[in-house]
Amino acid sequence: MKNQPEILLESGTNELEIIQFKINQHVFGINVLKVKEIILPSPATPIPHSHPHLLGIIQLRGEVLPVVSLERALGMEREAEHDSSQDKFIVTEFNSKQVVFHVHNVDRILRISWDKIEKPSNLYALDSSNVIGVIKEKDDMILMLDFEKIMVDINPEAGIHPSKLKKVENRERSKKRLIVVEDSPLLRQLLADTLVAAGYEHVEFFENGRDALNHLETMVEQGKDILKEVQLVITDIEMPQMDGHHLTRRMKENPHLSGLPVIIFSSLITEDLFHRGQALGAVDQVAKPDIDHLVSKIDQYIL
C-alpha cells in the first residue's frame, strides 16, 4: 500500500491513491499516504469527560493512540441493520500525530487524478462541512473528508492559531508578496490571520494548484518579472484539481517560474515523504500546524 503512492508522488504526476470506506451506506475516501494500516477493532478505554467523538484510547505496538468515531464526527446515526462484523480501525498519521478512526467497512483502493476530484458545491461547502472534495466513480459519489478539520473540532489547540506565533524579530516584512495555495477555507483564514500578525501583509490565496499556476503563467505571459511580483509560494499537498507536488514540479519545469522559492506546508510532511518534495524542487517543507516554523522559513528565504 505504501510503495505505489511513493512512485506516484515522487514524480509529481498529480495522481493519488485513496482508500474507499463506508459509514452506513455512505462512501468516503482517505488518501493512502495518511494511512499506516487497517486493523480489526479492539475495545477502547474510555477517557472521562473527553470529547463525545472520542471513543477512547488503545495501545498499538507500544503507542497509546486516540480512537475517533467517524460516525459521530460526521453527525450520522448507526443504521439499525448495520453489521458491525465489518467494522474496521483505520490507523492514520498526519499533522505529525497518529490517530485511529473507527469506520463501518473498508472497500478498496482506487488510483485517480486530482483533477477528477471536484470542489464541493456551495450547497454544502460551508465552514462547518467536513467534505473537501467529491469523486464521481461510476454509480458512487465518494466524499473526500477533511480529517484535519475533524481533529481540530475535537481539539482546537491542534490547529493553526495566530496566538501560537512566538514573538518574531522586528524585521520589514510588509513589502514582501506571498502566494498561499490551500484548499481549506478554514485554514486559508487562519493562515491569513497568522501571516498578517507576523507582518506579511500582502498574501494572495488560491484554493488549488491549478488556479495558482494559471495566475503565475498569466503574469509571465503579460511580461511581468515574477520575482518582483511574488517572492515566495507556500502550498499544501492535498488539493482538488492539482496537488502541491504537481504544482511544484510544473513551476520548476518553467524557466520563468523556476527561480521562485516554494515551501510545502502540509499535514503529510513525514520522514518518509520529506524527500519527495525535495526531489521536486521545494526549498523547504513544514509540517502542519507548526506556524512558528513556517514563518521562520519564510523569513529565511526572502528577507
Tab-separated table of C-alpha atoms in Angstrom:
chain	number	residue	atom	x	y	z
A	1	MET	CA	0.000	0.000	0.000
A	2	LYS	CA	2.923	2.346	0.707
A	3	ASN	CA	5.193	1.673	-2.275
A	4	GLN	CA	2.867	2.559	-5.145
A	5	PRO	CA	1.877	6.035	-3.881
A	6	GLU	CA	5.570	6.761	-3.401
A	7	ILE	CA	6.110	6.270	-7.140
A	8	LEU	CA	3.165	8.491	-7.994
A	9	LEU	CA	4.052	11.404	-5.739
A	10	GLU	CA	7.785	11.142	-6.374
A	11	SER	CA	7.245	12.146	-9.979
A	12	GLY	CA	4.558	14.754	-9.219
A	13	THR	CA	2.094	13.204	-11.661
A	14	ASN	CA	-0.972	14.773	-9.957
A	15	GLU	CA	-2.271	11.305	-9.079
A	16	LEU	CA	-3.097	9.729	-5.758
A	17	GLU	CA	-4.445	6.526	-4.325
A	18	ILE	CA	-7.391	6.595	-1.958
A	19	ILE	CA	-8.846	4.020	0.382
A	20	GLN	CA	-12.601	3.835	-0.074
A	21	PHE	CA	-14.606	3.144	3.089
A	22	LYS	CA	-18.171	3.433	4.343
A	23	ILE	CA	-20.166	4.873	7.203
A	24	ASN	CA	-23.551	3.164	6.929
A	25	GLN	CA	-24.089	3.180	3.141
A	26	HIS	CA	-22.292	6.472	2.543
A	27	VAL	CA	-18.987	6.220	0.680
A	28	PHE	CA	-15.917	8.205	1.725
A	29	GLY	CA	-12.247	8.334	0.832
A	30	ILE	CA	-8.894	8.965	2.513
A	31	ASN	CA	-5.500	9.477	0.879
A	32	VAL	CA	-3.392	6.319	1.198
A	33	LEU	CA	-0.476	8.489	2.302
A	34	LYS	CA	-2.348	9.305	5.511
A	35	VAL	CA	-2.879	5.614	6.329
A	36	LYS	CA	-0.389	3.500	8.253
A	37	GLU	CA	-2.513	0.357	8.458
A	38	ILE	CA	-6.049	-1.022	8.715
A	39	ILE	CA	-6.825	-3.311	11.646
A	40	LEU	CA	-9.756	-5.050	13.266
A	41	PRO	CA	-11.410	-3.029	16.035
A	42	SER	CA	-10.387	-3.638	19.629
A	43	PRO	CA	-12.019	-2.334	22.820
A	44	ALA	CA	-11.052	1.277	23.539
A	45	THR	CA	-10.502	2.527	27.073
A	46	PRO	CA	-12.884	5.451	27.637
A	47	ILE	CA	-11.468	8.754	28.907
A	48	PRO	CA	-13.724	10.561	31.427
A	49	HIS	CA	-15.072	13.951	30.278
A	50	SER	CA	-13.485	13.565	26.835
A	51	HIS	CA	-14.953	14.901	23.588
A	52	PRO	CA	-18.082	12.938	22.505
A	53	HIS	CA	-16.451	11.999	19.173
A	54	LEU	CA	-13.629	10.237	21.019
A	55	LEU	CA	-14.304	6.566	21.762
A	56	GLY	CA	-11.235	6.275	23.992
A	57	ILE	CA	-7.660	5.101	23.616
A	58	ILE	CA	-5.980	1.879	22.533
A	59	GLN	CA	-2.434	0.613	22.734
A	60	LEU	CA	-0.877	-0.378	19.418
A	61	ARG	CA	2.724	-1.610	19.287
A	62	GLY	CA	3.621	0.284	22.419
A	63	GLU	CA	1.909	3.527	21.324
A	64	VAL	CA	-1.181	4.904	23.040
A	65	LEU	CA	-3.494	6.214	20.307
A	66	PRO	CA	-6.854	8.036	20.384
A	67	VAL	CA	-9.802	6.369	18.650
A	68	VAL	CA	-12.279	8.678	16.901
A	69	SER	CA	-15.757	7.617	15.801
A	70	LEU	CA	-16.241	8.966	12.271
A	71	GLU	CA	-19.908	8.118	12.637
A	72	ARG	CA	-20.194	10.634	15.489
A	73	ALA	CA	-17.823	13.173	13.936
A	74	LEU	CA	-19.992	13.313	10.805
A	75	GLY	CA	-23.228	13.522	12.798
A	76	MET	CA	-24.521	10.209	11.425
A	77	GLU	CA	-26.574	7.680	13.364
A	78	ARG	CA	-25.778	3.994	13.008
A	79	GLU	CA	-28.428	2.198	10.969
A	80	ALA	CA	-30.351	-0.481	12.851
A	81	GLU	CA	-29.414	-3.199	10.326
A	82	HIS	CA	-25.695	-2.350	10.434
A	83	ASP	CA	-23.431	-5.424	10.558
A	84	SER	CA	-20.667	-4.487	12.997
A	85	SER	CA	-18.604	-7.546	11.976
A	86	GLN	CA	-17.356	-5.489	9.012
A	87	ASP	CA	-16.134	-2.569	11.168
A	88	LYS	CA	-12.501	-1.521	10.850
A	89	PHE	CA	-9.970	0.773	12.511
A	90	ILE	CA	-8.019	2.993	10.079
A	91	VAL	CA	-4.713	3.930	11.713
A	92	THR	CA	-3.586	7.289	10.313
A	93	GLU	CA	-0.641	9.647	10.602
A	94	PHE	CA	-0.879	13.339	9.690
A	95	ASN	CA	-0.013	16.649	11.343
A	96	SER	CA	2.837	14.698	12.993
A	97	LYS	CA	0.362	12.654	15.051
A	98	GLN	CA	-1.218	9.200	14.866
A	99	VAL	CA	-4.996	8.862	15.178
A	100	VAL	CA	-7.294	5.836	14.770
A	101	PHE	CA	-10.642	6.272	13.006
A	102	HIS	CA	-13.481	3.784	13.510
A	103	VAL	CA	-15.364	3.125	10.234
A	104	HIS	CA	-18.039	0.636	9.202
A	105	ASN	CA	-16.304	-1.009	6.257
A	106	VAL	CA	-13.235	-0.691	4.045
A	107	ASP	CA	-13.906	-1.477	0.377
A	108	ARG	CA	-10.925	-0.998	-1.918
A	109	ILE	CA	-8.062	1.189	-3.110
A	110	LEU	CA	-8.564	3.473	-6.122
A	111	ARG	CA	-5.971	5.335	-8.159
A	112	ILE	CA	-7.268	8.623	-9.513
A	113	SER	CA	-6.046	12.001	-10.703
A	114	TRP	CA	-6.516	15.070	-8.528
A	115	ASP	CA	-8.254	16.787	-11.455
A	116	LYS	CA	-11.063	14.225	-11.113
A	117	ILE	CA	-11.792	15.499	-7.604
A	118	GLU	CA	-14.340	18.285	-7.713
A	119	LYS	CA	-14.772	21.055	-5.208
A	120	PRO	CA	-17.921	20.557	-3.087
A	121	SER	CA	-20.857	22.619	-4.288
A	122	ASN	CA	-21.799	25.789	-2.441
A	123	LEU	CA	-24.886	23.979	-1.225
A	124	TYR	CA	-22.877	22.111	1.386
A	125	ALA	CA	-19.388	23.658	1.236
A	126	LEU	CA	-19.890	25.614	4.444
A	127	ASP	CA	-17.196	26.241	7.042
A	128	SER	CA	-18.842	23.525	9.110
A	129	SER	CA	-18.544	20.966	6.309
A	130	ASN	CA	-16.065	18.131	6.673
A	131	VAL	CA	-16.012	17.468	2.913
A	132	ILE	CA	-13.116	18.831	0.832
A	133	GLY	CA	-13.752	17.050	-2.468
A	134	VAL	CA	-16.166	14.861	-4.433
A	135	ILE	CA	-15.235	11.970	-6.733
A	136	LYS	CA	-17.751	10.599	-9.223
A	137	GLU	CA	-16.933	6.903	-9.524
A	138	LYS	CA	-19.446	5.011	-11.705
A	139	ASP	CA	-22.626	4.881	-9.601
A	140	ASP	CA	-20.942	6.135	-6.416
A	141	MET	CA	-20.203	9.601	-5.117
A	142	ILE	CA	-17.079	9.347	-2.984
A	143	LEU	CA	-16.629	12.169	-0.487
A	144	MET	CA	-13.074	13.105	0.487
A	145	LEU	CA	-13.084	14.114	4.139
A	146	ASP	CA	-11.160	16.903	5.836
A	147	PHE	CA	-9.548	14.792	8.565
A	148	GLU	CA	-7.503	17.740	9.820
A	149	LYS	CA	-10.677	19.731	10.480
A	150	ILE	CA	-12.291	16.733	12.190
A	151	MET	CA	-9.363	16.641	14.617
A	152	VAL	CA	-9.371	20.414	15.159
A	153	ASP	CA	-13.090	20.192	16.022
A	154	ILE	CA	-12.159	17.664	18.711
A	155	ASN	CA	-9.058	19.515	19.911
A	156	PRO	CA	-8.945	23.170	18.776
A	157	GLU	CA	-5.415	23.530	20.164
A	158	ALA	CA	-4.220	21.123	17.444
A	159	GLY	CA	-4.917	23.723	14.745
A	160	ILE	CA	-3.237	26.872	13.485
A	161	HIS	CA	-3.733	29.991	15.603
A	162	PRO	CA	-2.076	33.416	15.446
A	163	SER	CA	-1.755	33.207	19.234
A	164	LYS	CA	0.702	30.336	18.789
A	165	LEU	CA	3.097	32.611	16.953
A	166	LYS	CA	6.031	33.412	19.194
A	167	LYS	CA	7.273	36.983	19.250
A	168	VAL	CA	9.135	37.377	15.978
A	169	GLU	CA	12.096	39.620	15.364
A	170	ASN	CA	11.103	43.107	14.239
A	171	ARG	CA	12.022	42.963	10.551
A	172	GLU	CA	10.498	44.617	7.484
A	173	ARG	CA	8.077	42.076	6.052
A	174	SER	CA	5.247	44.306	4.813
A	175	LYS	CA	6.619	44.780	1.296
A	176	LYS	CA	7.078	41.086	0.595
A	177	ARG	CA	4.425	39.365	-1.523
A	178	LEU	CA	3.405	35.764	-0.905
A	179	ILE	CA	1.127	33.293	-2.642
A	180	VAL	CA	-0.551	30.648	-0.480
A	181	VAL	CA	-2.237	27.621	-2.065
A	182	GLU	CA	-4.616	25.902	0.367
A	183	ASP	CA	-7.985	24.279	-0.320
A	184	SER	CA	-9.472	24.516	3.182
A	185	PRO	CA	-11.424	27.783	3.729
A	186	LEU	CA	-10.824	27.467	7.467
A	187	LEU	CA	-7.055	27.117	7.049
A	188	ARG	CA	-6.899	29.925	4.488
A	189	GLN	CA	-8.427	32.299	7.028
A	190	LEU	CA	-6.184	31.074	9.850
A	191	LEU	CA	-3.089	31.419	7.660
A	192	ALA	CA	-4.166	34.911	6.593
A	193	ASP	CA	-4.591	35.987	10.224
A	194	THR	CA	-1.278	34.432	11.247
A	195	LEU	CA	0.811	35.812	8.382
A	196	VAL	CA	-0.604	39.297	8.877
A	197	ALA	CA	0.177	39.025	12.593
A	198	ALA	CA	3.770	38.173	11.616
A	199	GLY	CA	3.960	41.253	9.375
A	200	TYR	CA	3.315	39.718	5.942
A	201	GLU	CA	0.521	41.972	4.750
A	202	HIS	CA	0.474	41.094	1.026
A	203	VAL	CA	-0.722	37.494	0.740
A	204	GLU	CA	-2.766	36.170	-2.201
A	205	PHE	CA	-4.675	32.928	-1.698
A	206	PHE	CA	-5.664	30.184	-4.162
A	207	GLU	CA	-7.696	27.104	-3.354
A	208	ASN	CA	-5.848	24.681	-5.641
A	209	GLY	CA	-2.609	24.330	-7.576
A	210	ARG	CA	-4.239	24.743	-10.977
A	211	ASP	CA	-5.586	28.221	-10.182
A	212	ALA	CA	-2.258	29.301	-8.686
A	213	LEU	CA	-0.294	28.017	-11.687
A	214	ASN	CA	-2.670	29.751	-14.128
A	215	HIS	CA	-2.188	33.003	-12.223
A	216	LEU	CA	1.609	32.729	-12.335
A	217	GLU	CA	1.645	31.761	-16.018
A	218	THR	CA	-0.659	34.683	-16.863
A	219	MET	CA	1.788	37.103	-15.238
A	220	VAL	CA	4.594	35.572	-17.310
A	221	GLU	CA	2.525	35.986	-20.490
A	222	GLN	CA	1.968	39.648	-19.574
A	223	GLY	CA	5.721	40.142	-19.473
A	224	LYS	CA	5.910	40.743	-15.730
A	225	ASP	CA	9.028	39.947	-13.711
A	226	ILE	CA	7.756	37.150	-11.477
A	227	LEU	CA	10.364	37.635	-8.779
A	228	LYS	CA	9.275	41.259	-8.405
A	229	GLU	CA	5.584	40.348	-8.298
A	230	VAL	CA	5.900	37.376	-5.911
A	231	GLN	CA	8.714	36.480	-3.556
A	232	LEU	CA	7.590	33.016	-2.362
A	233	VAL	CA	4.879	30.361	-2.805
A	234	ILE	CA	3.501	28.289	0.094
A	235	THR	CA	1.486	25.241	-0.921
A	236	ASP	CA	-0.439	22.396	0.654
A	237	ILE	CA	-0.094	18.939	-0.947
A	238	GLU	CA	-3.650	17.535	-0.957
A	239	MET	CA	-5.898	19.708	-3.146
A	240	PRO	CA	-8.574	19.042	-5.780
A	241	GLN	CA	-7.674	19.758	-9.424
A	242	MET	CA	-3.900	19.986	-8.871
A	243	ASP	CA	-1.900	18.911	-5.835
A	244	GLY	CA	1.048	20.774	-4.356
A	245	HIS	CA	3.649	18.303	-5.603
A	246	HIS	CA	2.479	18.669	-9.200
A	247	LEU	CA	2.313	22.459	-8.831
A	248	THR	CA	5.916	22.481	-7.604
A	249	ARG	CA	7.021	20.275	-10.487
A	250	ARG	CA	5.276	22.460	-13.087
A	251	MET	CA	6.816	25.611	-11.635
A	252	LYS	CA	10.320	24.146	-11.640
A	253	GLU	CA	9.902	22.971	-15.260
A	254	ASN	CA	9.009	26.531	-16.357
A	255	PRO	CA	12.188	28.622	-16.801
A	256	HIS	CA	10.248	31.799	-15.938
A	257	LEU	CA	8.972	30.338	-12.639
A	258	SER	CA	11.780	28.025	-11.603
A	259	GLY	CA	13.555	30.700	-9.550
A	260	LEU	CA	10.501	31.297	-7.342
A	261	PRO	CA	11.012	29.506	-3.990
A	262	VAL	CA	8.315	27.028	-2.911
A	263	ILE	CA	7.679	25.924	0.677
A	264	ILE	CA	5.367	22.936	1.140
A	265	PHE	CA	3.148	23.321	4.240
A	266	SER	CA	1.213	20.102	4.695
A	267	SER	CA	-0.080	17.544	7.153
A	268	LEU	CA	1.738	14.934	5.031
A	269	ILE	CA	5.274	16.059	5.879
A	270	THR	CA	6.767	12.952	7.479
A	271	GLU	CA	10.244	11.456	7.411
A	272	ASP	CA	9.072	9.008	4.732
A	273	LEU	CA	7.578	11.710	2.483
A	274	PHE	CA	10.004	14.606	3.001
A	275	HIS	CA	12.379	13.563	0.207
A	276	ARG	CA	9.628	13.705	-2.414
A	277	GLY	CA	9.157	17.430	-2.049
A	278	GLN	CA	12.921	17.885	-2.128
A	279	ALA	CA	13.187	15.902	-5.362
A	280	LEU	CA	10.563	18.120	-6.988
A	281	GLY	CA	12.413	21.326	-6.094
A	282	ALA	CA	10.755	22.681	-2.942
A	283	VAL	CA	13.241	24.788	-0.974
A	284	ASP	CA	11.728	23.582	2.305
A	285	GLN	CA	8.830	21.723	3.891
A	286	VAL	CA	6.977	22.350	7.143
A	287	ALA	CA	4.502	20.044	8.848
A	288	LYS	CA	1.144	21.496	9.827
A	289	PRO	CA	0.294	23.076	12.199
A	290	ASP	CA	3.799	24.405	13.044
A	291	ILE	CA	3.112	28.009	12.021
A	292	ASP	CA	6.094	29.297	14.013
A	293	HIS	CA	8.447	27.184	11.943
A	294	LEU	CA	6.720	28.265	8.717
A	295	VAL	CA	7.234	31.965	9.445
A	296	SER	CA	10.906	31.420	10.282
A	297	LYS	CA	11.367	29.556	6.984
A	298	ILE	CA	9.659	32.343	5.010
A	299	ASP	CA	11.992	34.830	6.690
A	300	GLN	CA	14.982	32.641	5.852
A	301	TYR	CA	14.303	32.602	2.112
A	302	ILE	CA	13.056	36.107	1.338
A	303	LEU	CA	14.322	38.562	3.981
